[in-house]
PDB file of C-alpha atoms and ligand atoms in Angstrom:
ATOM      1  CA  UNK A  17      -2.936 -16.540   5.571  1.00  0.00           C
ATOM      2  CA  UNK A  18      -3.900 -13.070   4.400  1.00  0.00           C
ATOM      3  CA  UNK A  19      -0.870 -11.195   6.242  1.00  0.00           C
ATOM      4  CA  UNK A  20       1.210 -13.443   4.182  1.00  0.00           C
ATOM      5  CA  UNK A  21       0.027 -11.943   1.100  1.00  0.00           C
ATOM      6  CA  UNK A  22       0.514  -8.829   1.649  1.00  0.00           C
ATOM      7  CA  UNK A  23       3.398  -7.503   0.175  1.00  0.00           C
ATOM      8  CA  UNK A  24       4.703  -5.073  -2.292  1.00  0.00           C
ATOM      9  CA  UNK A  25       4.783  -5.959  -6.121  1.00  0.00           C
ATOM     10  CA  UNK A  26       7.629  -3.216  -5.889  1.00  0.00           C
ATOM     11  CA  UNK A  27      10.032  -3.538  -8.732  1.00  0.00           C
ATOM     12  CA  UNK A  28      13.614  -4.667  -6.764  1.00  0.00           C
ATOM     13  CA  UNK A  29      17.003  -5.031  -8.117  1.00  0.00           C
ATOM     14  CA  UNK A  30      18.375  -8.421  -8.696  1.00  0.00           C
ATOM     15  CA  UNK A  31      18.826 -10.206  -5.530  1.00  0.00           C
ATOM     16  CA  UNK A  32      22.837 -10.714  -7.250  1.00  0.00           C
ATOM     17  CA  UNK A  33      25.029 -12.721  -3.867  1.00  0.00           C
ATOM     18  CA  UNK A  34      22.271 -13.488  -1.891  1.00  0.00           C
ATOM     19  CA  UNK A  35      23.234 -15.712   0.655  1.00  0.00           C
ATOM     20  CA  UNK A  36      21.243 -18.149   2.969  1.00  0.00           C
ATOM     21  CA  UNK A  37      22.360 -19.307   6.355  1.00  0.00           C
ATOM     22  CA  UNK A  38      20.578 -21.723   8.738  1.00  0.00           C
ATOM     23  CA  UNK A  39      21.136 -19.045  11.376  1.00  0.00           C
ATOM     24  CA  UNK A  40      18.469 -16.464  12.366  1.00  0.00           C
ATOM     25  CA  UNK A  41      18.817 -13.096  10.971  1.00  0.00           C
ATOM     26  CA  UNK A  42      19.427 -11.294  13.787  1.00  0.00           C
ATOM     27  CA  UNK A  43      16.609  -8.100  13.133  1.00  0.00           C
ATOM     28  CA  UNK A  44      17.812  -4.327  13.103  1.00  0.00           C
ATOM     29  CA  UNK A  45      17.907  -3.360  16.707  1.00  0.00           C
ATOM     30  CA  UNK A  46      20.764  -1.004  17.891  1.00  0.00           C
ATOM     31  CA  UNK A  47      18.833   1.786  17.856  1.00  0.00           C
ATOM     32  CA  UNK A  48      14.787   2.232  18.047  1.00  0.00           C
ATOM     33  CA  UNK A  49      12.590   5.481  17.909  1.00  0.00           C
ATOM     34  CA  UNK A  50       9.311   6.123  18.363  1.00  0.00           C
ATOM     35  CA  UNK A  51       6.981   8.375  16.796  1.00  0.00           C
ATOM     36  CA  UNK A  52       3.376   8.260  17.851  1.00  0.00           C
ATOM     37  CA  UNK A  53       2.363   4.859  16.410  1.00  0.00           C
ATOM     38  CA  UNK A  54       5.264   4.480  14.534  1.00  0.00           C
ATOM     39  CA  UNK A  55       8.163   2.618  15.809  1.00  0.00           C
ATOM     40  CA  UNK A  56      11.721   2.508  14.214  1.00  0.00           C
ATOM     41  CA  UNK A  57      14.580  -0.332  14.348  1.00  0.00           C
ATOM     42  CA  UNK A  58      17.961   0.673  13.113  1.00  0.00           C
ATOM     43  CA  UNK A  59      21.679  -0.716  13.584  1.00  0.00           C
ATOM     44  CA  UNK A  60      22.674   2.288  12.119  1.00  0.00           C
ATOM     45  CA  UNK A  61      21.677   5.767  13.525  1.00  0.00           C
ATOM     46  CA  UNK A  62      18.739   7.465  12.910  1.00  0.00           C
ATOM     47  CA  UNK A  63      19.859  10.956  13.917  1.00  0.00           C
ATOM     48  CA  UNK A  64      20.346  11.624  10.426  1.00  0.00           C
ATOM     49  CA  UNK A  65      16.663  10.550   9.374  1.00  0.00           C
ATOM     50  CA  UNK A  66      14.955  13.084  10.895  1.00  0.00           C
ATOM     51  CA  UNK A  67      13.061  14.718   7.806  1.00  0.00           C
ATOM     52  CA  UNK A  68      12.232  10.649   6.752  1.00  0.00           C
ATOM     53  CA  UNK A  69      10.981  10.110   9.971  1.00  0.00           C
ATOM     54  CA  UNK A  70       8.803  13.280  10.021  1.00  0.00           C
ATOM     55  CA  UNK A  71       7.300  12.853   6.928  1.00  0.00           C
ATOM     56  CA  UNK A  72       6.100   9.523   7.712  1.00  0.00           C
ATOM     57  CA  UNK A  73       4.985  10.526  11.161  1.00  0.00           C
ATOM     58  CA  UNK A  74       2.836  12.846   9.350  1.00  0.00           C
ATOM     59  CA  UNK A  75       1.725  10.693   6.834  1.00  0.00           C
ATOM     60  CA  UNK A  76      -0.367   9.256   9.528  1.00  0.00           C
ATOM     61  CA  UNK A  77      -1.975  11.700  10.114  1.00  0.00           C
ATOM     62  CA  UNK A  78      -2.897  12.860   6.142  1.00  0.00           C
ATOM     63  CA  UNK A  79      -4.000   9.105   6.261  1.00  0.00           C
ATOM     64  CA  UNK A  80      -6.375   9.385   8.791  1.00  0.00           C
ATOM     65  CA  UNK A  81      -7.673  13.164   7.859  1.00  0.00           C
ATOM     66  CA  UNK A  82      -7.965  12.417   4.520  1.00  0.00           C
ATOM     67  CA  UNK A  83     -10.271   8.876   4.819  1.00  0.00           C
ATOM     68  CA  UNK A  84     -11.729  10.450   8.059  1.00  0.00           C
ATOM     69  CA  UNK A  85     -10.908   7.108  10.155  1.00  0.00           C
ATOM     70  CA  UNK A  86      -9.725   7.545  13.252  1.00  0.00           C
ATOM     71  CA  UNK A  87      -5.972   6.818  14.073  1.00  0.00           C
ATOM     72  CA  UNK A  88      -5.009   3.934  15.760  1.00  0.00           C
ATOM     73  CA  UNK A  89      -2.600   4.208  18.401  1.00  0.00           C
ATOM     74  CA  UNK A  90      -1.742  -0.025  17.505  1.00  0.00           C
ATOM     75  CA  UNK A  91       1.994  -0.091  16.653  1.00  0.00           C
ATOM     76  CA  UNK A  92       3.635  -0.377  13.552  1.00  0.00           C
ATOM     77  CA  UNK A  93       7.306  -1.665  13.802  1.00  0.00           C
ATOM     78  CA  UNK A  94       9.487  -0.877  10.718  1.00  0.00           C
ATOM     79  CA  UNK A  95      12.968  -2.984  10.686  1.00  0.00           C
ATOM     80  CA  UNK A  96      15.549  -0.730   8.288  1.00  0.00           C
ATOM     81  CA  UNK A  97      18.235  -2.509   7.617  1.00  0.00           C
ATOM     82  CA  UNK A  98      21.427  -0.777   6.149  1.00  0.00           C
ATOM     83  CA  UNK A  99      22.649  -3.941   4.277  1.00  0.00           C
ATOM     84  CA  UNK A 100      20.982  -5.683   0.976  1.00  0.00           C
ATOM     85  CA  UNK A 101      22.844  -8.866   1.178  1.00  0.00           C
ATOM     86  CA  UNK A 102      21.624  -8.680   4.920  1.00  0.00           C
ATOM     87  CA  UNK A 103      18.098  -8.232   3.848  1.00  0.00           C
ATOM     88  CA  UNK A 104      17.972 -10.758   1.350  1.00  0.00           C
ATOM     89  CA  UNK A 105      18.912 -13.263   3.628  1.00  0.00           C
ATOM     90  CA  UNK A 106      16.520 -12.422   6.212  1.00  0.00           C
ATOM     91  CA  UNK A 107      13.894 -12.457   3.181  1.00  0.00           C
ATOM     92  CA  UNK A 108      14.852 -15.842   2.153  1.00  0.00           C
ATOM     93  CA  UNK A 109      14.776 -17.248   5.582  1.00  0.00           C
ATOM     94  CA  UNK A 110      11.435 -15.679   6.859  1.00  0.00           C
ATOM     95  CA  UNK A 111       9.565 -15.607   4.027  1.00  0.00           C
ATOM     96  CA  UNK A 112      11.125 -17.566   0.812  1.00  0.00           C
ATOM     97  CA  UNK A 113       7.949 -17.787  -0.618  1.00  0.00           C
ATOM     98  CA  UNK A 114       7.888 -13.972  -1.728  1.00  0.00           C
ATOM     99  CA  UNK A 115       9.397 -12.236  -4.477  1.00  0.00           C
ATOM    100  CA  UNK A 116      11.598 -10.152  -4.950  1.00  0.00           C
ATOM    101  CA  UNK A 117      11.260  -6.586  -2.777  1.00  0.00           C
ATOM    102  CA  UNK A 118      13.373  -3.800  -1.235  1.00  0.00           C
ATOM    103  CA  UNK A 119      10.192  -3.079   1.321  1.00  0.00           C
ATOM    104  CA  UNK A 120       6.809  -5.446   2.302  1.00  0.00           C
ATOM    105  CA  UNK A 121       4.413  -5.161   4.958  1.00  0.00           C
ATOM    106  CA  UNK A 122       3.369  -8.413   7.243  1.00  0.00           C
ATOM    107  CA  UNK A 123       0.494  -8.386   9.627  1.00  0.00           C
ATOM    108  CA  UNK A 124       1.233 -11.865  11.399  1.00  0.00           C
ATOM    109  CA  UNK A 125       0.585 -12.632  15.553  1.00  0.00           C
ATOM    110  CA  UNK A 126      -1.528  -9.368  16.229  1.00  0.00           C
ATOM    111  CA  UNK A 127       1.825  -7.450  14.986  1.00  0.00           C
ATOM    112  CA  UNK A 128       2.198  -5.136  12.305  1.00  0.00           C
ATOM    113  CA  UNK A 129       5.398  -4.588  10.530  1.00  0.00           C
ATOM    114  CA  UNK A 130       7.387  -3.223   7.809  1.00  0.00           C
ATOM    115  CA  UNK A 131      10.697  -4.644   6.701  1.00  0.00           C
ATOM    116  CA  UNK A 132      12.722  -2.267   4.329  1.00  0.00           C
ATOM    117  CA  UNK A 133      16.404  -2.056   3.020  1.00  0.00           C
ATOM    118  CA  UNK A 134      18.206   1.589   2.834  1.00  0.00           C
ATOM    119  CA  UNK A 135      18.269   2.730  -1.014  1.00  0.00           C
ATOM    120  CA  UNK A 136      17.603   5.331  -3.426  1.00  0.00           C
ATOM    121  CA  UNK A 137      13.884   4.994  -3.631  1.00  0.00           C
ATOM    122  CA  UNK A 138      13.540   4.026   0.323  1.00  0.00           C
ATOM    123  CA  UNK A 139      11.254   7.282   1.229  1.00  0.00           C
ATOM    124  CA  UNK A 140       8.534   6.340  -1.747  1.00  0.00           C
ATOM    125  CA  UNK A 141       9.077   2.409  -0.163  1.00  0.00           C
ATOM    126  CA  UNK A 142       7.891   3.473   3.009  1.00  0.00           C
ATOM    127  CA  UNK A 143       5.550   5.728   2.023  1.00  0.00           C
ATOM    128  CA  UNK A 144       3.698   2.510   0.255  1.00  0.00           C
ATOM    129  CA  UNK A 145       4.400   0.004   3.174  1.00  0.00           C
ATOM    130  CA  UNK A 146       3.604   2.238   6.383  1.00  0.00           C
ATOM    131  CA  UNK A 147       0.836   3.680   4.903  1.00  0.00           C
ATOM    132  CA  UNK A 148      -0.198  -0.302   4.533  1.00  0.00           C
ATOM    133  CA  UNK A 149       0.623  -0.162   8.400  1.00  0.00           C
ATOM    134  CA  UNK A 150      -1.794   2.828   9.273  1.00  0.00           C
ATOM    135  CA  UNK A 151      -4.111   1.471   7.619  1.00  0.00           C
ATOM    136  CA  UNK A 152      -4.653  -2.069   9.092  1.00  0.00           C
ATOM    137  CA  UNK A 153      -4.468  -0.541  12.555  1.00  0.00           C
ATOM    138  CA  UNK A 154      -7.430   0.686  11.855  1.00  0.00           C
ATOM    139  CA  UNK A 155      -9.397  -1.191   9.177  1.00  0.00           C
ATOM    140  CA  UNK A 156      -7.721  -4.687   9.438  1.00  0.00           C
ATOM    141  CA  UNK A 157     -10.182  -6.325   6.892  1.00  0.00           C
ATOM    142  CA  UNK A 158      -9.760  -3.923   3.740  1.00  0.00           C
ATOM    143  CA  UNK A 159     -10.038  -5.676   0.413  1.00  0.00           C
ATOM    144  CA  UNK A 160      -6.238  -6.640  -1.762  1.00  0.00           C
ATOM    145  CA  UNK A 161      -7.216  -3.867  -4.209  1.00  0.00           C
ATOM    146  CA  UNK A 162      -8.049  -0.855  -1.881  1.00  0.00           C
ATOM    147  CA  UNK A 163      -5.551  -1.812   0.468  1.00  0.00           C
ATOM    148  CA  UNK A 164      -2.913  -2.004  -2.850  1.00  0.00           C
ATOM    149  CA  UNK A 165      -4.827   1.562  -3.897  1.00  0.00           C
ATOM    150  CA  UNK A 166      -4.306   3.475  -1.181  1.00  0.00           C
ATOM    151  CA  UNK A 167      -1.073   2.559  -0.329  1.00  0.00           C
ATOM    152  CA  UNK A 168      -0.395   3.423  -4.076  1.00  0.00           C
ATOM    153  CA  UNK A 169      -2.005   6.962  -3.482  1.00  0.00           C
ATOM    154  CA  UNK A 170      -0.107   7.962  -0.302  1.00  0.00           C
ATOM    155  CA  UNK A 171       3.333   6.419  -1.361  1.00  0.00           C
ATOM    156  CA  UNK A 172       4.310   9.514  -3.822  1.00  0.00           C
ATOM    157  CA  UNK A 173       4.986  12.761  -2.247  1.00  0.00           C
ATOM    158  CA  UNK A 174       2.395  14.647  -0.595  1.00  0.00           C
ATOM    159  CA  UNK A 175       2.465  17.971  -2.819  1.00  0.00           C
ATOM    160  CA  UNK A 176       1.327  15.650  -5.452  1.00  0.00           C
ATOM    161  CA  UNK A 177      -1.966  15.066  -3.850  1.00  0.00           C
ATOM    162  CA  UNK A 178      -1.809  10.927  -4.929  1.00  0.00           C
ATOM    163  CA  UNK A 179      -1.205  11.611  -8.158  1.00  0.00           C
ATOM    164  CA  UNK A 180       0.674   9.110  -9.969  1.00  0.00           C
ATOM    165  CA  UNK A 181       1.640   9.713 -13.015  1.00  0.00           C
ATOM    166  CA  UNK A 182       3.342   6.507 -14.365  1.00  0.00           C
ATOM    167  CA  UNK A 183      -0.415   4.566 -13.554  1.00  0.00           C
ATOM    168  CA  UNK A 184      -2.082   7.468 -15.353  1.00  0.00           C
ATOM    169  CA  UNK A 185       0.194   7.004 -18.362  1.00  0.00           C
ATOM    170  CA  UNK A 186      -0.172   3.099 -18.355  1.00  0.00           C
ATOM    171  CA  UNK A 187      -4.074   2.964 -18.082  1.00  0.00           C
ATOM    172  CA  UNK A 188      -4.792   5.551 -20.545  1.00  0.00           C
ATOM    173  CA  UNK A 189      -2.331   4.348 -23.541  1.00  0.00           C
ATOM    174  CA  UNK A 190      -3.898   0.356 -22.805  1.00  0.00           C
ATOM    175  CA  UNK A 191      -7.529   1.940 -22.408  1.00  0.00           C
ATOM    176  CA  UNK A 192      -6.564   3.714 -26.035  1.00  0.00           C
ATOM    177  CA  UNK A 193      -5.217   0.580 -27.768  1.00  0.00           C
ATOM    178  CA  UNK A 194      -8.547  -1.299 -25.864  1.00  0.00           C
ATOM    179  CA  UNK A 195      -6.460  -3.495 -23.938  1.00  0.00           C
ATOM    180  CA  UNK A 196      -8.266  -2.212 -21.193  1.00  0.00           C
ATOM    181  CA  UNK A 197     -11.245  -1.061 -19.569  1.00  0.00           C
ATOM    182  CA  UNK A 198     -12.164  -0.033 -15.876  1.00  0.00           C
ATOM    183  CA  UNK A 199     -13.396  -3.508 -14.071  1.00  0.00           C
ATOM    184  CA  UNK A 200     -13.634  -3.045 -10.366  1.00  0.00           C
ATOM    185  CA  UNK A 201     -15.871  -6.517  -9.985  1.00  0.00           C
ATOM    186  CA  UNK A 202     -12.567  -7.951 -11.451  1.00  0.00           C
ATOM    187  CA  UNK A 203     -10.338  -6.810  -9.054  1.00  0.00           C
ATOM    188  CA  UNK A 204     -12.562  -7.338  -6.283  1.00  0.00           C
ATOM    189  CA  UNK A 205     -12.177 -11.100  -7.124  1.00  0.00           C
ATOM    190  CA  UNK A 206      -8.295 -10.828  -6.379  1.00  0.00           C
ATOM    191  CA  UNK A 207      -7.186 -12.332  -3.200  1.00  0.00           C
ATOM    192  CA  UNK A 208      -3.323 -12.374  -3.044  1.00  0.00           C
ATOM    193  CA  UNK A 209      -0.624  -9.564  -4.197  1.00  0.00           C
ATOM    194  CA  UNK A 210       0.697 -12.511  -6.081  1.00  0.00           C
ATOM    195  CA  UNK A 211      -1.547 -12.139  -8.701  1.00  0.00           C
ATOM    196  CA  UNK A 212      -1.914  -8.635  -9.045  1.00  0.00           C
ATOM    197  CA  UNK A 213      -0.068  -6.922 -12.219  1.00  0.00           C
ATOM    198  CA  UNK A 214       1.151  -3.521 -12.684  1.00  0.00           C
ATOM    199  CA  UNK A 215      -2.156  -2.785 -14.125  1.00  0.00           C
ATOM    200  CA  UNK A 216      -3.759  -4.486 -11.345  1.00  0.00           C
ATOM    201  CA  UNK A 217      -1.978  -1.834  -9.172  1.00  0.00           C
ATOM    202  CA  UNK A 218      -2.677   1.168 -11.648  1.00  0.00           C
ATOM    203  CA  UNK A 219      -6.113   0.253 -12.127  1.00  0.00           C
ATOM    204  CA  UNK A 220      -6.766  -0.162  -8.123  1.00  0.00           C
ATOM    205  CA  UNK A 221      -5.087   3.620  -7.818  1.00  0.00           C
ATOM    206  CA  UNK A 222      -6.754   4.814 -10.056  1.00  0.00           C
ATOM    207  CA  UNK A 223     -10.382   3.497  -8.164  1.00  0.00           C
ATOM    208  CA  UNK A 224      -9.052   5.232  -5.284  1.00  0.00           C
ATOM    209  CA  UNK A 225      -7.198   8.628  -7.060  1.00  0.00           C
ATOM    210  CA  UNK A 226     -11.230   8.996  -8.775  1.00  0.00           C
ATOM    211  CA  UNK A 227     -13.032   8.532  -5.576  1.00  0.00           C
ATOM    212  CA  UNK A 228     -10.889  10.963  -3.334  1.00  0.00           C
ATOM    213  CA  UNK A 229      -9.728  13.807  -5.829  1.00  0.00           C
ATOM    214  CA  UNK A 230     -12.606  14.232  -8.177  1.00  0.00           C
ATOM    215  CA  UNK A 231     -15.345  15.755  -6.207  1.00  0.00           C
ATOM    216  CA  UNK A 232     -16.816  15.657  -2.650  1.00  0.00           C
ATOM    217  CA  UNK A 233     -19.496  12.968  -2.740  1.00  0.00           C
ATOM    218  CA  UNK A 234     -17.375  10.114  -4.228  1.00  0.00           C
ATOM    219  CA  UNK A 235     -14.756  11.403  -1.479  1.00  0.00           C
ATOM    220  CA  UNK A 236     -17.554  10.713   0.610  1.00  0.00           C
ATOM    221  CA  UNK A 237     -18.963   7.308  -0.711  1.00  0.00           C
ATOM    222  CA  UNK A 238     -15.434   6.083  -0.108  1.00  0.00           C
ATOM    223  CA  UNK A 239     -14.726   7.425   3.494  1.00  0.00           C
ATOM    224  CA  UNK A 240     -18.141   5.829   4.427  1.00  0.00           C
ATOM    225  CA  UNK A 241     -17.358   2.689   2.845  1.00  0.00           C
ATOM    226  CA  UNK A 242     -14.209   2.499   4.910  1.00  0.00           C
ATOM    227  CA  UNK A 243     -16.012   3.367   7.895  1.00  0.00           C
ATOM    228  CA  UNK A 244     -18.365   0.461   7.187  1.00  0.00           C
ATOM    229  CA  UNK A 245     -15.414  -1.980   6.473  1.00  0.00           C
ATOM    230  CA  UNK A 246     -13.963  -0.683  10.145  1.00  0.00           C
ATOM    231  CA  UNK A 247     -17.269  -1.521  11.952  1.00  0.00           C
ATOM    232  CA  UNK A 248     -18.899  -4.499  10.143  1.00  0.00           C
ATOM    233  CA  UNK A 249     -18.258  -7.790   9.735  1.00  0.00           C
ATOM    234  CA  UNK A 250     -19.886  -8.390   5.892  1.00  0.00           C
ATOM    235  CA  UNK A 251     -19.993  -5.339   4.170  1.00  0.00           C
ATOM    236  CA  UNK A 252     -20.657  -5.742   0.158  1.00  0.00           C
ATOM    237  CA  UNK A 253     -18.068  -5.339  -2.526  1.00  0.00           C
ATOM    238  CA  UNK A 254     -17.820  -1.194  -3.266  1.00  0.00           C
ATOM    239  CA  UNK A 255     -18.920  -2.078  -7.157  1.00  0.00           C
ATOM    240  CA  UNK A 256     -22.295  -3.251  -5.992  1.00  0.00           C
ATOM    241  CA  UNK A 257     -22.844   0.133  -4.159  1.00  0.00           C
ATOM    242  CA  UNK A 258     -21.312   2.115  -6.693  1.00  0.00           C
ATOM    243  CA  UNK A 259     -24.152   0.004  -9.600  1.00  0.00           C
ATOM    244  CA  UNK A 260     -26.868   1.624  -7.087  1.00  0.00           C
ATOM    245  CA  UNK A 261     -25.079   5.418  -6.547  1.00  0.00           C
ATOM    246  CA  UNK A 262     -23.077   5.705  -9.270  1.00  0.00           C
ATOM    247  CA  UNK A 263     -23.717   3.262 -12.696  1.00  0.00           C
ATOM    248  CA  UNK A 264     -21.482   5.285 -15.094  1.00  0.00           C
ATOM    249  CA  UNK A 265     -18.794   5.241 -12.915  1.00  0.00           C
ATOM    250  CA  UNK A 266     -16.455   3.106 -15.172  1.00  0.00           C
ATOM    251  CA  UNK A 267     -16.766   5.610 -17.692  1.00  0.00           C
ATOM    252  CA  UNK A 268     -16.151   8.588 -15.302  1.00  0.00           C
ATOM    253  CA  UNK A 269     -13.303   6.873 -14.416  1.00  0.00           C
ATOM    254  CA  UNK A 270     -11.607   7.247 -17.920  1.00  0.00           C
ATOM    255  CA  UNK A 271     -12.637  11.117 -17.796  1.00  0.00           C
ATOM    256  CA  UNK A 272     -11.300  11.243 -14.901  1.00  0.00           C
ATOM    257  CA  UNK A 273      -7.910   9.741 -16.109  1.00  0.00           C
ATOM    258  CA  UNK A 274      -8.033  11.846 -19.134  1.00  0.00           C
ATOM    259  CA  UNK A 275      -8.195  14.930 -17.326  1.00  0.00           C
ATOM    260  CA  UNK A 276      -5.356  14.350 -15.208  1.00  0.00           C
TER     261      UNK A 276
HETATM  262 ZN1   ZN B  28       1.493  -2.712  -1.156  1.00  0.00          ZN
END
C-alpha cells in the first residue's frame, strides 16, 4: 500500500464545485511527449511548454549527478490536466482517500506517475512530484522522510542549490522557542505522508539540505547510503549510521540551519 501514500502534503486551494460522476475520468491524452524518461499527457498543447519541459528533463539529470545514482531509463508518465474541476473529479474518483492537492505522485502496477493540474505554482509542483518519479525508478524502497526530503530539495529552482527558505525560517524560529529539536529516529518511524506535518517536511529537508550542501563527506555518507538502499534489501535506518560516523550531527544540523 506504500504507492498509495505517497503523495504531496502540498498546500491546494479549496476544492470549491467539485463534482463527482460515476463515469471514468477520461485521463489527459490528446497530445503526449517524450523526453528521455519522462513522458507527457496533455489535451491541451504542449508547444508552448517547452522551457517547463526542459527544465524538468534536466532535473533528471541534476538528480542523478548530484546523488551519484544512476538514471533509470523506467518511465515516468505525468497526466497535466488544464481543468481543476476536471482534476478534482478524477481525484475523488481514483483516489478519494487523499487530501487535498494540485500535484501527487502514485507508484501503483509497476507504473510510475504524476498527476498535476495547470496553475500558478505548477513548475515548483512538478519539480516536487517528478523528482519523486526519478527517484523511485531508481531506488524504489527509499524511506517517507528522504523520499519527502529530496523531493523538497529539488522542487525549488535550481540556482538556489535546494535551498528553501520558508523550512529554514520555520525550523529555526520553533528550534528558538524549543518547540523543536532535530530527531531523525522520529521521522524514521513515519510510514505514510498522512502523518507528516509541515515540520515533518522542513525537518526531513533540512536532513537532506545538511547532508548534500555542507561539506563533501556528509555529501558522501548520503550518496552511499542511497546506493545501499538501491542494492540491498535491509539496509539500517541512516540515524544508526550517522550515531557511529557522525554523533553530533543533530547539533550540526542547527549550525547548519543557522548559517543559512
Ligand atoms: Zn512529496
Amino acid at each position: 500500500m506504500r504507492a498509495w501514500t505517497l503523495w504531496t502534503l502540498c498546500i491546494t486551494p479549496a476544492l470549491a464545485g467539485c463534482v463527482f460522476t460515476r463515469d471514468a475520468i477520461k485521463l489527459p491524452s490528446e497530445n503526449a511527449v517524450t523526453r528521455d524518461q519522462l513522458v507527457i499527457h496533455s489535451d491541451a498543447s504542449l508547444s508552448g511548454e517547452q522551457p517547463l519541459i526542459d527544465e524538468l528533463s534536466a532535473l533528471r539529470h541534476e538528480v542523478a549527478a548530484k546523488l551519484q545514482l544512476p538514471p533509470s531509463e523506467q518511465p515516468v508518465h505525468l497526466y497535466l490536466f488544464d481543468a481543476a474541476d476536471r482534476f478534482d473529479s478524477f481525484v475523488q474518483r481514483e483516489h478519494p482517500d487523499f487530501p487535498n492537492r494540485r500535484a501527487f505522485f502514485v507508484a501503483e502496477g509497476g507504473f510510475l506517475k504524476v498527476y498535476a493540474c495547470r496553475g500558478a505554482r505548477i513548475a515548483e509542483d512538478l519539480r516536487h512530484e517528478v523528482t519523486h518519479g526519478y527517484l523511485h525508478a531508481s531506488v524504489p524502497q527509499l524511506p517517507l522522510w528522504l523520499d519527502e526530503g529530496l523531493a523538497e530539495y529539488f522542487e525549488v529552482p535550481p540556482a538556489q542549490r535546494g535551498l528553501n527558505k520558508p523550512h529554514v525560517t520555520l525550523l529555526l524560529q520553533r528550534w528558538q522557542d524549543r518547540q523543536w529539536a532535530p530527531d531523525l529516529a522520529r521521522l524514521e518511524q513515519l510510514r505514510s505522508s498522512r502523518d507528516m506535518t509541515q515540520q515533518d517536511y522542513a525537518e526531513s529537508w533540512a536532513w537532506v539540505h545538511f547532508s548534500l550542501e555542507s561539506n563533501t563527506p556528509r555529501r558522501e555518507w548520503l550518496c552511499r547510503y542511497l546506493a545501499s538502499l538501491q542494492k540491498e534489501e535491509r539496509v539500517p535506518p541512516l540515524s544508526s549510521l550517522l550515531a557511529t560516523i557522525e554523533p553530533d550531527a543533530a547539533q550540526a544540523l542547527v549550525e547548519h540551519l543557522r548559517g543559512l
